[in-house]
Coordinates of C-alpha atoms and ligand atoms in Angstrom, one line a residue:
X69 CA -27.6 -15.0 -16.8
X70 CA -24.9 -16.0 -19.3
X71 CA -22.0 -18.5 -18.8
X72 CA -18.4 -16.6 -18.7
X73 CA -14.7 -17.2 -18.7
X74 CA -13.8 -14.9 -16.2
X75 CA -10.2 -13.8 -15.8
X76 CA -8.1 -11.3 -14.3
X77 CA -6.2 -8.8 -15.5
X78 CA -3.1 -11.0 -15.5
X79 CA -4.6 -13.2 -17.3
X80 CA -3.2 -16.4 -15.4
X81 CA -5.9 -18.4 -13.4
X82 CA -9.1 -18.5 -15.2
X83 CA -12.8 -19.7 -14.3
X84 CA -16.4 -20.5 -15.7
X85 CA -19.1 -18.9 -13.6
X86 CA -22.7 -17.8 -14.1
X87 CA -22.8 -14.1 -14.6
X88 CA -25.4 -11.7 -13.6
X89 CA -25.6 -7.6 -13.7
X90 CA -28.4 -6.7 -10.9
X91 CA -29.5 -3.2 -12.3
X92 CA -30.7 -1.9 -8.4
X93 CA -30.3 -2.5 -4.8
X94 CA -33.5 -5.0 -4.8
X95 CA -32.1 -7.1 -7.5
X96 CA -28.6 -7.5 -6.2
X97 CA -30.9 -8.5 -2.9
X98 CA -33.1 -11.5 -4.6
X99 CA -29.7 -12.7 -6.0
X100 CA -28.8 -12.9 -2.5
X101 CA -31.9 -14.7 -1.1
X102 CA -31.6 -17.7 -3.8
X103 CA -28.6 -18.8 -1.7
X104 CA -26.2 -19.7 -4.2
X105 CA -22.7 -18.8 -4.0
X106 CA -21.9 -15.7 -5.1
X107 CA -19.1 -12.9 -5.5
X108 CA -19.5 -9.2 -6.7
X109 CA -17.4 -7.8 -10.1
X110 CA -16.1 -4.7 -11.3
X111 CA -13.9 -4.5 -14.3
X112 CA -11.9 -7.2 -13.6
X113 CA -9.0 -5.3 -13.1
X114 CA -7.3 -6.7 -9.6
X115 CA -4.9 -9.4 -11.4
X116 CA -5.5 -12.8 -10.0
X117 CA -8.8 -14.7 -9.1
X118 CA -10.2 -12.4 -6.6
X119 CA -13.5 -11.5 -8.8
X120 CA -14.7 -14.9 -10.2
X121 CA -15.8 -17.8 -8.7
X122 CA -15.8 -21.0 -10.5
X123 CA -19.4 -22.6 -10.5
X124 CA -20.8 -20.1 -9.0
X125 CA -22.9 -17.1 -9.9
X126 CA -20.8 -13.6 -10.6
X127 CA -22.6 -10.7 -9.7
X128 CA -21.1 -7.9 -12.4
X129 CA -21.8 -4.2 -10.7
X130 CA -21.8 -2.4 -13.8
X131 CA -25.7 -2.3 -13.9
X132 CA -25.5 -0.3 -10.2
X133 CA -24.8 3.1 -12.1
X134 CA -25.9 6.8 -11.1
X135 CA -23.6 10.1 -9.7
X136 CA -25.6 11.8 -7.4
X137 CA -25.1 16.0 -7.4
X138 CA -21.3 16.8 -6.3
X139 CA -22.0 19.1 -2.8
X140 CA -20.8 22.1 -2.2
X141 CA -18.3 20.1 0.5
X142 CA -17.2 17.5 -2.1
X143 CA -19.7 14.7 -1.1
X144 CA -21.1 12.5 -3.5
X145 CA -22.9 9.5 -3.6
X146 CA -22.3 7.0 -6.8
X147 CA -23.8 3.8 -7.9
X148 CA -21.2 0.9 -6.7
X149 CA -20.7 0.2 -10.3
X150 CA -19.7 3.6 -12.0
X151 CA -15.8 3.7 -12.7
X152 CA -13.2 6.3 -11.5
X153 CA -13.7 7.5 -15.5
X154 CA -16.9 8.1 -15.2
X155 CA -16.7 9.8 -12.2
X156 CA -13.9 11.8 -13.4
X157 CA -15.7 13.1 -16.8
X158 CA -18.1 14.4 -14.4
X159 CA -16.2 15.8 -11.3
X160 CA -13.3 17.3 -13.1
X161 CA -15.0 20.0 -15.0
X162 CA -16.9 21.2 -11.7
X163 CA -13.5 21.4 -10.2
X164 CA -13.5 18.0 -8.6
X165 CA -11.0 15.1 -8.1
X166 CA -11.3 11.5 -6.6
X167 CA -9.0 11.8 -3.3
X168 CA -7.3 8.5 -3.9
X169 CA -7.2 7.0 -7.4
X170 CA -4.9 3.8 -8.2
X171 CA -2.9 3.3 -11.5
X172 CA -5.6 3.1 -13.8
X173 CA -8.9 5.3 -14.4
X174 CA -10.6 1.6 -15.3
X175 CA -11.8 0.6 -12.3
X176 CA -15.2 0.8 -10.8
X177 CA -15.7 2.3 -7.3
X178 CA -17.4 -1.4 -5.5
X179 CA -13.9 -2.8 -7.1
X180 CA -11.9 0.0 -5.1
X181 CA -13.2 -0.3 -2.0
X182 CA -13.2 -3.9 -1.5
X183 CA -9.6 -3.7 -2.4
X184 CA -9.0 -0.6 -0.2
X185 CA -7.1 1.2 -3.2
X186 CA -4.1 3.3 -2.6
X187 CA -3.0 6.3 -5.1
X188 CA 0.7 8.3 -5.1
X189 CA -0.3 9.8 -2.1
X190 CA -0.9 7.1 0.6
X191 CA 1.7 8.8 2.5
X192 CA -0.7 12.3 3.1
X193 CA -3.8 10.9 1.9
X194 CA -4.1 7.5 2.8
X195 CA -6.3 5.2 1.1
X196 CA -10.0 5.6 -0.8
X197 CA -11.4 3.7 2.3
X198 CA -10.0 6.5 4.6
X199 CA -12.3 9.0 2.2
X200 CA -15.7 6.9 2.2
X201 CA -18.2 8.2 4.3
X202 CA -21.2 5.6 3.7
X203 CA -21.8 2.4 1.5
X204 CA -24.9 0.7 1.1
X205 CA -23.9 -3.0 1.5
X206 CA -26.5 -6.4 0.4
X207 CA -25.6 -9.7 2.5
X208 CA -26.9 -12.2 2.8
X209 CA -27.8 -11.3 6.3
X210 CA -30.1 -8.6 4.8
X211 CA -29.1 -4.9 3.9
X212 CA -27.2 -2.5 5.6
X213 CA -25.8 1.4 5.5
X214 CA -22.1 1.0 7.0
X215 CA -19.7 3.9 8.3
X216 CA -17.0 4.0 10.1
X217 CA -19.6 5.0 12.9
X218 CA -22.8 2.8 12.0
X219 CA -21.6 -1.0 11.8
X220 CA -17.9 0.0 11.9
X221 CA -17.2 -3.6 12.5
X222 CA -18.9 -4.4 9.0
X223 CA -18.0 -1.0 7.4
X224 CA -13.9 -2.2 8.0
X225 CA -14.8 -5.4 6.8
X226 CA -15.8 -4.5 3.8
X227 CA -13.1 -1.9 3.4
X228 CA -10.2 -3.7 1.6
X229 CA -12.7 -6.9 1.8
X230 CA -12.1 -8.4 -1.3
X231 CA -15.9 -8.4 -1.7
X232 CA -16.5 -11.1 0.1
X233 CA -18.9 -9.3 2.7
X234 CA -21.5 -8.7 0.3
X235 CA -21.9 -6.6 -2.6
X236 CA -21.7 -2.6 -2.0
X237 CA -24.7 -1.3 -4.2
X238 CA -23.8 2.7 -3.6
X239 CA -20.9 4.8 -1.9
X240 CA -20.7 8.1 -0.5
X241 CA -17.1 9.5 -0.4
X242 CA -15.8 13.2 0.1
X243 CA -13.6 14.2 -3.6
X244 CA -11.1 17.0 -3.1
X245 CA -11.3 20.7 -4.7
X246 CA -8.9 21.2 -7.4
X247 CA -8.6 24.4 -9.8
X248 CA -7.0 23.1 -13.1
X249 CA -6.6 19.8 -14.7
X250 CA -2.5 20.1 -14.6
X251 CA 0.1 18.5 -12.2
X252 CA 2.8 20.1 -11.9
X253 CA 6.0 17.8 -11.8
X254 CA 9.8 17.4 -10.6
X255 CA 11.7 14.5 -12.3
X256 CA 14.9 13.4 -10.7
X257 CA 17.1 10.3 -12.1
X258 CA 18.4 8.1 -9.3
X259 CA 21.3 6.4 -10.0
X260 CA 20.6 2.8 -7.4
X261 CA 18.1 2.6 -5.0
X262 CA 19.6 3.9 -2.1
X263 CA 19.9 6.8 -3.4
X264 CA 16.1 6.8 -4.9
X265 CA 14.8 5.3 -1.4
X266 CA 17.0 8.2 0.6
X267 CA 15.2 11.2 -1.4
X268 CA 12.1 9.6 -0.8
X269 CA 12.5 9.5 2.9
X270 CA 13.6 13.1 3.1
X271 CA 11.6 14.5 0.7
X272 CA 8.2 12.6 -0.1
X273 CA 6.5 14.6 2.5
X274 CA 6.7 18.0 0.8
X275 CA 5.0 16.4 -2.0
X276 CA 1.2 15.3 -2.4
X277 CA 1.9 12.5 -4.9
X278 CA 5.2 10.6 -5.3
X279 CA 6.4 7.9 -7.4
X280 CA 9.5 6.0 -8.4
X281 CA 10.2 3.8 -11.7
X282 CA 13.0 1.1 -10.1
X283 CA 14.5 -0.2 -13.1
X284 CA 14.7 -4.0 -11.4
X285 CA 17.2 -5.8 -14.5
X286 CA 20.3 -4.0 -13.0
X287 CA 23.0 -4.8 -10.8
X288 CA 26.3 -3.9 -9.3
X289 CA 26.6 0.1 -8.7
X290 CA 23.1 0.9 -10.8
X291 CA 21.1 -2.0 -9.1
X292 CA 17.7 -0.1 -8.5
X293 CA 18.6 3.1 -10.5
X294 CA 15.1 4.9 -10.9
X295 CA 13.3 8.1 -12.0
X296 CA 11.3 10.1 -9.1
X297 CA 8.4 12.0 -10.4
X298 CA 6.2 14.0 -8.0
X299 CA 4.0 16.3 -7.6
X300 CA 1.0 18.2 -6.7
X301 CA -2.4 20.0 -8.3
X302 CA -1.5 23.1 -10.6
X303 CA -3.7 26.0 -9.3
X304 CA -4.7 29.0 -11.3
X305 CA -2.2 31.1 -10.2
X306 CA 0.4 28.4 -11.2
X307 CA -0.3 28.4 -14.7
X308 CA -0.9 31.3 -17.7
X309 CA -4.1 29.6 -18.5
X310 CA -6.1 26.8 -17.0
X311 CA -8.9 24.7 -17.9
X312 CA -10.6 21.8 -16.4
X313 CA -11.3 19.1 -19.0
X314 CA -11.6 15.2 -18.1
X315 CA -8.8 12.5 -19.4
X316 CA -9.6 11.6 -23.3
X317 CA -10.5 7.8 -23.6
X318 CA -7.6 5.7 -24.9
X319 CA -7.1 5.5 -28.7
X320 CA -4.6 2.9 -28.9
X321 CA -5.6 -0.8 -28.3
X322 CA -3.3 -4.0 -29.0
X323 CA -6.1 -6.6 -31.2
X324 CA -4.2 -9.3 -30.0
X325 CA -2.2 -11.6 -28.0
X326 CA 1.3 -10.8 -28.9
X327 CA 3.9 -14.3 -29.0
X328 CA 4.1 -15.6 -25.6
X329 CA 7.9 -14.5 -24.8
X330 CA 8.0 -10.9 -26.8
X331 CA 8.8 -9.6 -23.5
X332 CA 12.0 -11.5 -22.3
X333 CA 15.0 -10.5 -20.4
X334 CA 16.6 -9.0 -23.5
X335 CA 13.9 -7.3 -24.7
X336 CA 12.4 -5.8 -20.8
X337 CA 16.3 -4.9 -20.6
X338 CA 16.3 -2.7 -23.6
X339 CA 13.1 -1.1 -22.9
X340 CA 14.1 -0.6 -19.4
X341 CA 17.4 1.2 -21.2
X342 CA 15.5 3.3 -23.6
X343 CA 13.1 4.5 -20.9
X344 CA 16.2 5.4 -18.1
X345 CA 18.1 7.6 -21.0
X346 CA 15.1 9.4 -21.8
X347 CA 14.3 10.5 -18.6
X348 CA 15.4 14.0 -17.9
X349 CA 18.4 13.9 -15.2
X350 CA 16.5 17.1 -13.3
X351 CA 13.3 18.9 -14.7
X352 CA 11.1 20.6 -12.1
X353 CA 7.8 22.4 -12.1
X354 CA 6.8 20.5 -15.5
X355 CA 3.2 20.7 -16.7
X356 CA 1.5 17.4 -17.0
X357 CA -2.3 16.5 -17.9
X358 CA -4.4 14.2 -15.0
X359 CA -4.2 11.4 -17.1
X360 CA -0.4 11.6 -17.8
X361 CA 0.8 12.0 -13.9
X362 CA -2.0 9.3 -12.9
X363 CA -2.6 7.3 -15.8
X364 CA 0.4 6.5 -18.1
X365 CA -1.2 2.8 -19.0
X366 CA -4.6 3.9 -19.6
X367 CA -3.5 5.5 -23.2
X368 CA -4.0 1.9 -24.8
X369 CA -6.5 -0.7 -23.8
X370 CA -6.0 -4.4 -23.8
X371 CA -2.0 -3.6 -23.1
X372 CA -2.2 -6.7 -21.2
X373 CA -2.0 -8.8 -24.2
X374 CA 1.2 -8.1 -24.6
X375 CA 2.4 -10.4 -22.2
X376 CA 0.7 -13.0 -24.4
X377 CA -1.4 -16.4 -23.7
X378 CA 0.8 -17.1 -20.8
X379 CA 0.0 -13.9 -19.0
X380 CA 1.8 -12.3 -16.1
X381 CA 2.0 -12.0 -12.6
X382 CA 1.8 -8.7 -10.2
X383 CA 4.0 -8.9 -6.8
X384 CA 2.9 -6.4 -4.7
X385 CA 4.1 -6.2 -1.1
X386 CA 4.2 -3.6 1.9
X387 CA 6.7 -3.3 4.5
X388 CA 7.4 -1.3 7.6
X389 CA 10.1 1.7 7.5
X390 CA 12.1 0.2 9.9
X391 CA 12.4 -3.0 7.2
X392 CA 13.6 -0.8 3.9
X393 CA 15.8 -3.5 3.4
X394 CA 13.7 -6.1 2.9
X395 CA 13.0 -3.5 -0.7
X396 CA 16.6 -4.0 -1.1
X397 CA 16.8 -7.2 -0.8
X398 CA 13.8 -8.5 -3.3
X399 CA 15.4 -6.1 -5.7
X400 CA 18.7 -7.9 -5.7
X401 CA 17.3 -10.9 -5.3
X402 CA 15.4 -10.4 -9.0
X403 CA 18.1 -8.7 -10.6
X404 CA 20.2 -11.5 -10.0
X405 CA 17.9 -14.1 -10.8
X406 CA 17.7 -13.8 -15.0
X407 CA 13.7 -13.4 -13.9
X408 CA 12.5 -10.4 -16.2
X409 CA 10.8 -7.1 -14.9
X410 CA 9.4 -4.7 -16.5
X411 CA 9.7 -1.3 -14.1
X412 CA 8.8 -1.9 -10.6
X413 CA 6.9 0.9 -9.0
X414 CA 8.3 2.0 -5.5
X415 CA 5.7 4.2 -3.0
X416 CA 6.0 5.1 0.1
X417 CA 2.7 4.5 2.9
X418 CA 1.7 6.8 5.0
X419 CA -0.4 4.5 8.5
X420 CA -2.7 1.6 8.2
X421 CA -6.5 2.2 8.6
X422 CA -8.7 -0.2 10.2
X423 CA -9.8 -2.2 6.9
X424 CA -9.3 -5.7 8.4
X425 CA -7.7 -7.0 5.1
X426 CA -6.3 -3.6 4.1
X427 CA -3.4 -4.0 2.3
X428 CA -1.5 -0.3 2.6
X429 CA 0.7 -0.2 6.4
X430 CA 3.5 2.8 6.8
X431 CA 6.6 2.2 5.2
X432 CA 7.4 1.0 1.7
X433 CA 5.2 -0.6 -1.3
X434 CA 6.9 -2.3 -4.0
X435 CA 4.6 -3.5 -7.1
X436 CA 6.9 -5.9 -10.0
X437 CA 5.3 -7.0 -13.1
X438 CA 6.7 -10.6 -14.2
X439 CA 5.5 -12.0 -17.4
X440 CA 4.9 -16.1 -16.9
X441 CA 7.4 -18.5 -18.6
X442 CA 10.8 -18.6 -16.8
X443 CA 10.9 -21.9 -14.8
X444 CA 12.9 -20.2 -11.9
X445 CA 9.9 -17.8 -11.4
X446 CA 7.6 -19.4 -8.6
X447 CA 11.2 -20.4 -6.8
X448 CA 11.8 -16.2 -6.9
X449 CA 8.3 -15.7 -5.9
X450 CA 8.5 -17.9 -3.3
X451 CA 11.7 -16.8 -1.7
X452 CA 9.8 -13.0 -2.3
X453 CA 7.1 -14.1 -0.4
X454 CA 9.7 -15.7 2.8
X455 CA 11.5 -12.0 2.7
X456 CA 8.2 -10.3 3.1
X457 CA 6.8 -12.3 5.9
X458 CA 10.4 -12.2 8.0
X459 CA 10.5 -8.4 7.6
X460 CA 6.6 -8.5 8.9
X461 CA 5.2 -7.3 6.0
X462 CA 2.4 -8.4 3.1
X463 CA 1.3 -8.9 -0.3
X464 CA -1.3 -7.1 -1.7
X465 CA -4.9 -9.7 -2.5
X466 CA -6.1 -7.3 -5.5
X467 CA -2.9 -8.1 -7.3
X468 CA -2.1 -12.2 -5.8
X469 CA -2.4 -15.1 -8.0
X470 CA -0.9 -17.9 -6.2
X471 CA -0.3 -16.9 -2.2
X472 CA -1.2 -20.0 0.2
X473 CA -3.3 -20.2 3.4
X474 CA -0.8 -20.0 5.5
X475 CA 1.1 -17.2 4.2
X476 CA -2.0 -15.1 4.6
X477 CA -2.6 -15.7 7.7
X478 CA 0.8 -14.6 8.5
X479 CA 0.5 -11.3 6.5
X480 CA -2.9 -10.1 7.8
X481 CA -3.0 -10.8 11.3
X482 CA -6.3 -8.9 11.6
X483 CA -8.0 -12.1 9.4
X484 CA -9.6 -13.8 12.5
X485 CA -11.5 -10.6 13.2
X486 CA -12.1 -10.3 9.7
X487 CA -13.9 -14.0 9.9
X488 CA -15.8 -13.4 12.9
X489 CA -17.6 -10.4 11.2
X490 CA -17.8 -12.5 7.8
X491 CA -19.7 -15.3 9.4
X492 CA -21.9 -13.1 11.3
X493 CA -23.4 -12.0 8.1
X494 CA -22.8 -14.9 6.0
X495 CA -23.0 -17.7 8.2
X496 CA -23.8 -20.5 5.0
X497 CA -20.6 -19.0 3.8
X498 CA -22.5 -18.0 0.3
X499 CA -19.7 -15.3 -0.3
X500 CA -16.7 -16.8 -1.7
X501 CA -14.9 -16.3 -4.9
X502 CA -11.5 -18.7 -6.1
X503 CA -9.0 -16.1 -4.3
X504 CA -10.7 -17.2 -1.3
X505 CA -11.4 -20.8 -1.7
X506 CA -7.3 -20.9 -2.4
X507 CA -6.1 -18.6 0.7
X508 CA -9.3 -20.1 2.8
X509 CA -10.9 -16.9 3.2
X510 CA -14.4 -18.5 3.3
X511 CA -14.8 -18.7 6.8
X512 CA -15.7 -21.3 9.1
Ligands
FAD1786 C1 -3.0 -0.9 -14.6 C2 -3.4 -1.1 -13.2 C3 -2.9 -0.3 -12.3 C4 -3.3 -0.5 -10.9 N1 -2.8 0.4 -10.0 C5 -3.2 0.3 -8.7 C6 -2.8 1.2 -7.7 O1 -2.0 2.1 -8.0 N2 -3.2 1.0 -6.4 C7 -4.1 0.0 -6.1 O2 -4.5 0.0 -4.9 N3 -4.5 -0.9 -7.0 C8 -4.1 -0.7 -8.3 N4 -4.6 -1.6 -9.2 C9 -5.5 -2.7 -8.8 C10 -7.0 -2.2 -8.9 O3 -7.1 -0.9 -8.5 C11 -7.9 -3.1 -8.0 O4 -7.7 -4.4 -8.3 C12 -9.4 -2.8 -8.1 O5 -10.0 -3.6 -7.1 C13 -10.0 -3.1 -9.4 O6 -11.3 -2.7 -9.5 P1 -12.4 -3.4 -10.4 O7 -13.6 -2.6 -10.5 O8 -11.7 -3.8 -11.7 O9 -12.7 -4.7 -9.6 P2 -12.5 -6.2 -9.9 O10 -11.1 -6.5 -10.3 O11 -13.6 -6.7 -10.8 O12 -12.8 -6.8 -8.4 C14 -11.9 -6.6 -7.4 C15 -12.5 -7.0 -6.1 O13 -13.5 -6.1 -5.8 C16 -14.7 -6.8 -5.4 N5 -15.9 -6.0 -5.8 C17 -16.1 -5.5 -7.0 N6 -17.2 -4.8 -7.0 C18 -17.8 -4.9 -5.8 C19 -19.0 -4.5 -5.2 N7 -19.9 -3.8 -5.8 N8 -19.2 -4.9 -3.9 C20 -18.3 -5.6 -3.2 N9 -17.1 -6.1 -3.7 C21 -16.9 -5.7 -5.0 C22 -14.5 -8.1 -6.2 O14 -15.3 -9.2 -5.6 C23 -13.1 -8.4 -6.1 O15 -12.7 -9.0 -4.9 C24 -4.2 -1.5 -10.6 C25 -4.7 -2.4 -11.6 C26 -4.3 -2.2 -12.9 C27 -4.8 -3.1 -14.0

């Protein structure tokens, strides 16, 4: 056990707790029989305080390691604690692809299922819960194999659950076949975000993955202007010669925190410049590798540090179809606020699934990355966070650093249910961890 500051990726709300990394199933259980409080941890890349718990004990699940043999059908079962790299290095040159994999390769696959994780293709594919067919889950009500047929109750608890139904120790999910390790891409430049928003409406659904870059720092005529990149697997037949080789790890790193306020207005606005120019105006059909089309960030590590001490904050929220201008709205709000952005990243959802606390609902999904410093950023955040709950819609626990009680409770209107199911199996109320001692999470 070693004693940890624990942070997220964001860097903003930090914690001391106990750490632990239970190597198997049994340990991860005596952790859970000395009673003390207790939350499970990836790689500590959702943003806020959802995988530390101050003064208590942090149960790391990079110890719970092991791919089982890839089935003929796709069906693999993985140690709760390998990441979506991993997993990839070994599933991609047997022709094999996670179904659902978010922005970042870095994660590990306990982390994505308690956070419910959506990819560019929410809208066919919905979201890695919607892929898992088993998990093996230790509570401290005793062990248990959830599906959405054995426990469903628990199994959709834990799905999008921000771990705080135990700690998943193995998971069983379908991957899907692909032939080559190429995406094949059309770019389009938008010029505002009507125009973006309208070709994703009409078009997304011919595509497997869509995304849009929403350049946030303009206004007027070009408020919203964006680039729309999508896309689906190359197959053999597609290209004049394929292979099947896995991402290469990152060779780039930033040693250190860069000076709190490198990225300001100015400079976010000339990047955002630079990176709207170079974009081609219409390219189709182009070749791109996995880690390109999925993975843009994951060619440096430590990138966070460029926001400096200070950090940043992630505002992620979902909102129905029939509320698009509520997207509008917070974009115009921020563009006219002097609060900087770096690109905002625009998706569209395909329907919910039953994860109680699942974030993903059909519509739109807006993710804005806003380094800390300007005073009249909590007032934006705030009004953000009004918007969202008039238009019915909610913001995302894997990337909240500062939500309230009551806010949440508006947002996820399945949280009672989620409680009932939570105190069933934790009745001392051993899970926590600080995002839920702040929204009340904890149960009753
Ligand atoms: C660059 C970047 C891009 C991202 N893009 C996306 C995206 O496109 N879509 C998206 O959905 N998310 C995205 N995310 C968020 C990220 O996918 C989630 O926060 C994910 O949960 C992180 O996994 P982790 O292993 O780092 O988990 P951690 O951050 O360590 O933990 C996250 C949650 O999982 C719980 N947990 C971890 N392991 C277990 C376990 N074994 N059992 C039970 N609970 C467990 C923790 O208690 C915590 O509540 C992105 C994050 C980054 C940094």
């Amino acid at each position: 056990m070693t004693r940890q500051r624990l942070v997220g990726w964001g860097r903003t709300t930090p914690g001391m707790s106990e750490v632990q990394s239970p190597a198997s199933e049994d340990l991860v259980a005596r952790e859970m029989t000395l009673g003390s409080r207790t939350i499970a941890r990836g790689l500590g890349r959702s943003y806020g305080d959802a995988a530390q718990l101050s003064g208590g004990v942090v149960l790391s699940n990079r110890a719970l390691g092991g791919i089982g043999a890839i089935a003929p059908d796709g069906v693999v079962t993985l140690g709760a604690g390998v990441s979506i790299d991993e997993l990839l290095a070994v599933a991609i040159p047997q022709g094999w692809f996670v179904p659902v994999t978010p922005g970042t390769r870095q994660v590990t696959i306990g982390g994505a299922v308690a956070a419910d994780v959506h990819g560019k293709n929410h809208h066919r594919d919905g979201s890695i819960g919607d892929h898992v067919l088993e998990m093996r889950l230790v509570t401290p009500a005793g062990r248990f194999s959830v599906s959405p047929s054995v426990e469903p109750d628990l199994f959709w608890a834990t799905i999008g659950g921000m771990g705080l139904t135990g700690v998943v120790t193995t998971v069983t999910l379908r991957l899907i076949k692909i032939e080559t390790d190429r995406i094949l891409v059309d770019t389009h430049r938008h010029s505002n975000l009507d125009d973006v928003m309208s070709a994703m409406s009409d078009g997304d659904d011919e595509y497997r993955y869509s995304v849009a870059w929403v350049d946030c720092m303009t206004k007027g005529a070009s408020m919203g202007r964006a680039i729309l990149t999508r896309g689906d697997h190359a197959t053999r037949r597609d290209l004049a010669s394929a292979s099947l080789v896995a991402p290469a790890p990152a060779r780039l790193r930033v040693p250190f925190n860069a000076p709190s306020g490198l990225l300001n207005p100015l400079s976010i606005r000339a990047f955002n410049e630079v990176w709207f120019r170079s974009a081609p105006q219409s390219r189709e059909g182009e070749e791109q590798s996995l880690g390109t089309f999925f993975h843009p960030l994951d060619g440096v590590n430590d990138w966070n540090r460029l926001y400096g001490r200070r950090g940043f904050v992630q505002y992620q929220f979902a909102v129905a179809d029939a509320q698009a201008e509520c997207v509008v709205r917070a974009i115009d709000r921020l563009s006219s606020s002097g609060v900087a952005s770096f690109l905002a990243v625009l998706k569209r959802f395909g329907p919910a699934n039953h994860g109680m606390l699942s974030f993903p609902l059909a519509g739109w999904t807006l993710a804005l990355d806003l380094p800390v410093g300007p005073s009249a950023l909590p007032t934006v955040l705030d009004d953000l966070d009004e918007m969202v709950i008039d238009a019915g819609g909610r913001v995302y626990l894997a990337k909240d650093s500062r939500l309230n009680p009551e806010a949440v409770r508006v947002m996820y209107p399945r949280l009672p249910h989620f409680l009932d199911v939570k105190n069933r199996i934790d009745p001392r109320h051993q899970l926590a961890s600080d995002l839920a001692r702040r929204l009340q999470l904890v149960g009753k």
